[in-house]
């Protein structure tokens, strides 16, 4: 409801206005018979209230011209014309007579016509006045409002004093003259004229001229004649407001508008060009958001840049990750373009470097003018925009425009790169997720249970999956083979190699349980059969449960830890990574350790992720902390030992991201 | 974190000394930076540089992928009468070389000059060998 009210004329206000008009009719009729001055005051007050009510009624209509002065002036001139029309019509409908030096209306019918005339007049005037105020305050701040209040107060005081005091000769003229100066003072600045298009300027010229003309006509007794007398009879104040305040104000304001438009007419073309340029840039901006293909985007932009800067040929040289590409070549042969680029290749240095922020280069080539604008985004020069034409030098406007286009292209290119990057990131994240799933499936689901020993294991994959792997084989005689390995590489490729190792381990360990045989066979399957870059480090342990003996060999992996009777030892056995060298050399390096196991002996197998875990100061967890963590937990059961080491590690790591897989396998001998 | 970012950078500087290319590695050679390093090595080897000394004085970290890069080129380099030699390992990296068995595949020397000179010896030997 509220919305509706604000957009349409309110019925209540209209009824109120009609009420005032009716009372005025009654008063003016009484006044005809009893011409007391008190009635004049009453009719003045009433007509003023009526006018204010009418102004309030027409506000929703005037609102439409809030930001549209051109249409506002058009409507003002139309309504002024209507005012002239009705004044001219009523001129002959209202009869007047002279009583002494006073002019008054002839008959009661004249009084009624005068009332109708004034009501229509007041209604039209309220519209004109409301629209006029919108135009007057358009693009102006408080200053205009303050000035308006001053001119209006001046008018009010002037009117009041004119009625109360007998003003001496010439003073009213003088005061009236000052009112005119006030009008000039308020009308002096018309900011909205500058930004008009040429077409609008011509419109404004026409309508402001018409408004001036109609206002003059309304002032003229030849047009209004006895209609004006009717108004004076109706309300002297209303007459003064229209004839001494509002119409002069209109004339002066529109005179200033007219002059201002004339003055700014030549700038119209430049302004219009600016608008086109801006909208083109904006369109490119939209393009930036839509087109992710660098080539397509740059070709479109280069073409527009060429046209907007009045160039004959254009192209853009784009620096991509490992090459330079030419996009959007227009109006020039490739051979000539290459010749020019070779000739001015030294210029490029100017645009390189971290400190380069802005600038351009103008060069000559066989009588042609070349303008080079760098594509700068995020302080990086991504490429160069070349614009070329035959004779005329580029002016500052065109240079600025070229730079703006270059900037837009750069942003577009950068955006597209960022999008590609995020797509790539997304792809990697999915790849890593897949790798983590694979790794999880490759690790044993349960660990062997034996009365001889406890075994516990923990493997925490890093986001990128580091390729840690552990597994075991239970032989037919009940003995157990354990492996802990780190496959080189990350992500899916690491997971893929892990799967391969799992196959090799599960099949070979059953046939060749002894470490050297197993590792030699494994090296056979890996060396020169998989990518040269690829190798594995691992520790292999074969537990003979009947003899309480373990055979351990180390192939390049971090040395396993043995805790025997409270003493900790790193088993730095000779050995090399699997897949690094031919088996005959590899076999010679591998040394097996045979170890008799007793109750409470502890073996800890682990990956480099543990040793290399960084804390917030960027220091590695290292061997010493690892040693201490093992020793302090060595009395506990294997599960607790694993947990205790892991807790130690996570608290050391703090807020740092885990970069590599973490794997621990603990074997504790029972008897 | 900024510190970490800086450490994760990797950089190679290549100098030529007595027809031996010396590669000064700097920073953090992990699964990512090794891709960049592999490009560098590829260009060198394809460009016919087979005598390579890798100076690891300023290398703070090397992962298995980093070692993989050397493995990828060592055969081709040796086939062409050259080699990859290492020098100036930090204690930490020396230990990784040791654990991995890399010292059995590559020669590791204490100083850059020694590494460069060791190539000369090979040349002399080769010349002698041919005369025989």
mmCIF file of N, CA and C in Angstrom, chain A residues 114-154:
data_model
loop_
_atom_site.group_PDB
_atom_site.id
_atom_site.type_symbol
_atom_site.label_atom_id
_atom_site.label_comp_id
_atom_site.label_asym_id
_atom_site.label_seq_id
_atom_site.Cartn_x
_atom_site.Cartn_y
_atom_site.Cartn_z
ATOM 1 N N UNK A 114 -12.760 33.215 -12.143
ATOM 2 C CA UNK A 114 -11.429 33.490 -11.593
ATOM 3 C C UNK A 114 -10.991 32.339 -10.686
ATOM 4 N N UNK A 115 -11.938 31.796 -9.929
ATOM 5 C CA UNK A 115 -11.613 30.665 -9.056
ATOM 6 C C UNK A 115 -11.177 29.441 -9.855
ATOM 7 N N UNK A 116 -11.949 29.156 -10.930
ATOM 8 C CA UNK A 116 -11.591 28.009 -11.773
ATOM 9 C C UNK A 116 -10.205 28.229 -12.390
ATOM 10 N N UNK A 117 -10.029 29.416 -12.905
ATOM 11 C CA UNK A 117 -8.749 29.764 -13.534
ATOM 12 C C UNK A 117 -7.591 29.565 -12.554
ATOM 13 N N UNK A 118 -7.783 30.073 -11.351
ATOM 14 C CA UNK A 118 -6.692 30.022 -10.380
ATOM 15 C C UNK A 118 -6.396 28.596 -9.909
ATOM 16 N N UNK A 119 -7.481 27.830 -9.810
ATOM 17 C CA UNK A 119 -7.269 26.441 -9.380
ATOM 18 C C UNK A 119 -6.432 25.685 -10.429
ATOM 19 N N UNK A 120 -6.825 25.844 -11.689
ATOM 20 C CA UNK A 120 -6.062 25.185 -12.759
ATOM 21 C C UNK A 120 -4.629 25.724 -12.785
ATOM 22 N N UNK A 121 -4.552 27.040 -12.677
ATOM 23 C CA UNK A 121 -3.242 27.700 -12.705
ATOM 24 C C UNK A 121 -2.343 27.145 -11.586
ATOM 25 N N UNK A 122 -2.942 27.095 -10.404
ATOM 26 C CA UNK A 122 -2.165 26.647 -9.242
ATOM 27 C C UNK A 122 -1.726 25.188 -9.422
ATOM 28 N N UNK A 123 -2.627 24.407 -9.990
ATOM 29 C CA UNK A 123 -2.286 23.000 -10.199
ATOM 30 C C UNK A 123 -1.115 22.869 -11.178
ATOM 31 N N UNK A 124 -1.227 23.541 -12.323
ATOM 32 C CA UNK A 124 -0.149 23.461 -13.313
ATOM 33 C C UNK A 124 1.155 24.032 -12.748
ATOM 34 N N UNK A 125 0.986 25.139 -12.018
ATOM 35 C CA UNK A 125 2.182 25.779 -11.461
ATOM 36 C C UNK A 125 2.876 24.872 -10.453
ATOM 37 N N UNK A 126 2.082 24.157 -9.672
ATOM 38 C CA UNK A 126 2.698 23.273 -8.663
ATOM 39 C C UNK A 126 3.540 22.196 -9.359
ATOM 40 N N UNK A 127 3.060 21.723 -10.505
ATOM 41 C CA UNK A 127 3.850 20.732 -11.253
ATOM 42 C C UNK A 127 5.150 21.361 -11.745
ATOM 43 N N UNK A 128 5.008 22.535 -12.367
ATOM 44 C CA UNK A 128 6.197 23.205 -12.892
ATOM 45 C C UNK A 128 7.194 23.472 -11.771
ATOM 46 N N UNK A 129 6.657 23.951 -10.646
ATOM 47 C CA UNK A 129 7.523 24.293 -9.516
ATOM 48 C C UNK A 129 8.254 23.042 -8.991
ATOM 49 N N UNK A 130 7.518 21.937 -8.872
ATOM 50 C CA UNK A 130 8.130 20.720 -8.342
ATOM 51 C C UNK A 130 9.220 20.194 -9.274
ATOM 52 N N UNK A 131 8.908 20.148 -10.560
ATOM 53 C CA UNK A 131 9.916 19.669 -11.514
ATOM 54 C C UNK A 131 11.125 20.601 -11.505
ATOM 55 N N UNK A 132 10.811 21.910 -11.427
ATOM 56 C CA UNK A 132 11.891 22.885 -11.442
ATOM 57 C C UNK A 132 12.862 22.663 -10.288
ATOM 58 N N UNK A 133 12.293 22.382 -9.113
ATOM 59 C CA UNK A 133 13.173 22.157 -7.959
ATOM 60 C C UNK A 133 14.053 20.928 -8.176
ATOM 61 N N UNK A 134 13.483 19.894 -8.787
ATOM 62 C CA UNK A 134 14.289 18.687 -9.066
ATOM 63 C C UNK A 134 15.475 19.041 -9.960
ATOM 64 N N UNK A 135 15.188 19.853 -10.984
ATOM 65 C CA UNK A 135 16.268 20.229 -11.910
ATOM 66 C C UNK A 135 17.291 21.109 -11.195
ATOM 67 N N UNK A 136 16.762 22.041 -10.416
ATOM 68 C CA UNK A 136 17.655 22.983 -9.723
ATOM 69 C C UNK A 136 18.630 22.254 -8.804
ATOM 70 N N UNK A 137 18.125 21.235 -8.106
ATOM 71 C CA UNK A 137 18.987 20.542 -7.137
ATOM 72 C C UNK A 137 19.757 19.385 -7.754
ATOM 73 N N UNK A 138 19.527 19.109 -9.030
ATOM 74 C CA UNK A 138 20.168 17.959 -9.656
ATOM 75 C C UNK A 138 21.697 18.109 -9.666
ATOM 76 N N UNK A 139 22.358 17.075 -9.160
ATOM 77 C CA UNK A 139 23.828 17.036 -9.085
ATOM 78 C C UNK A 139 24.418 18.192 -8.274
ATOM 79 N N UNK A 140 23.597 18.810 -7.466
ATOM 80 C CA UNK A 140 24.133 19.838 -6.569
ATOM 81 C C UNK A 140 23.855 19.428 -5.138
ATOM 82 N N UNK A 141 24.703 19.854 -4.261
ATOM 83 C CA UNK A 141 24.574 19.416 -2.870
ATOM 84 C C UNK A 141 23.727 20.364 -2.043
ATOM 85 N N UNK A 142 24.093 20.457 -0.783
ATOM 86 C CA UNK A 142 23.384 21.309 0.170
ATOM 87 C C UNK A 142 23.403 22.767 -0.235
ATOM 88 N N UNK A 143 24.483 23.131 -0.876
ATOM 89 C CA UNK A 143 24.711 24.536 -1.238
ATOM 90 C C UNK A 143 23.507 25.111 -1.974
ATOM 91 N N UNK A 144 22.983 24.353 -2.966
ATOM 92 C CA UNK A 144 21.855 24.828 -3.760
ATOM 93 C C UNK A 144 20.609 24.958 -2.890
ATOM 94 N N UNK A 145 20.443 23.998 -1.974
ATOM 95 C CA UNK A 145 19.242 24.036 -1.117
ATOM 96 C C UNK A 145 19.286 25.256 -0.202
ATOM 97 N N UNK A 146 20.479 25.513 0.352
ATOM 98 C CA UNK A 146 20.624 26.680 1.229
ATOM 99 C C UNK A 146 20.315 27.952 0.457
ATOM 100 N N UNK A 147 20.883 28.060 -0.735
ATOM 101 C CA UNK A 147 20.656 29.258 -1.547
ATOM 102 C C UNK A 147 19.175 29.421 -1.874
ATOM 103 N N UNK A 148 18.536 28.262 -2.141
ATOM 104 C CA UNK A 148 17.112 28.329 -2.465
ATOM 105 C C UNK A 148 16.320 28.873 -1.281
ATOM 106 N N UNK A 149 16.634 28.376 -0.101
ATOM 107 C CA UNK A 149 15.919 28.843 1.091
ATOM 108 C C UNK A 149 16.145 30.346 1.280
ATOM 109 N N UNK A 150 17.364 30.793 1.001
ATOM 110 C CA UNK A 150 17.653 32.231 1.135
ATOM 111 C C UNK A 150 16.791 33.052 0.170
ATOM 112 N N UNK A 151 16.752 32.632 -1.101
ATOM 113 C CA UNK A 151 15.967 33.417 -2.070
ATOM 114 C C UNK A 151 14.497 33.427 -1.683
ATOM 115 N N UNK A 152 14.036 32.252 -1.197
ATOM 116 C CA UNK A 152 12.618 32.168 -0.856
ATOM 117 C C UNK A 152 12.309 33.011 0.378
ATOM 118 N N UNK A 153 13.172 32.942 1.377
ATOM 119 C CA UNK A 153 12.959 33.752 2.578
ATOM 120 C C UNK A 153 12.989 35.232 2.221
ATOM 121 N N UNK A 154 13.919 35.560 1.346
ATOM 122 C CA UNK A 154 14.019 36.967 0.942
ATOM 123 C C UNK A 154 12.694 37.418 0.353
#
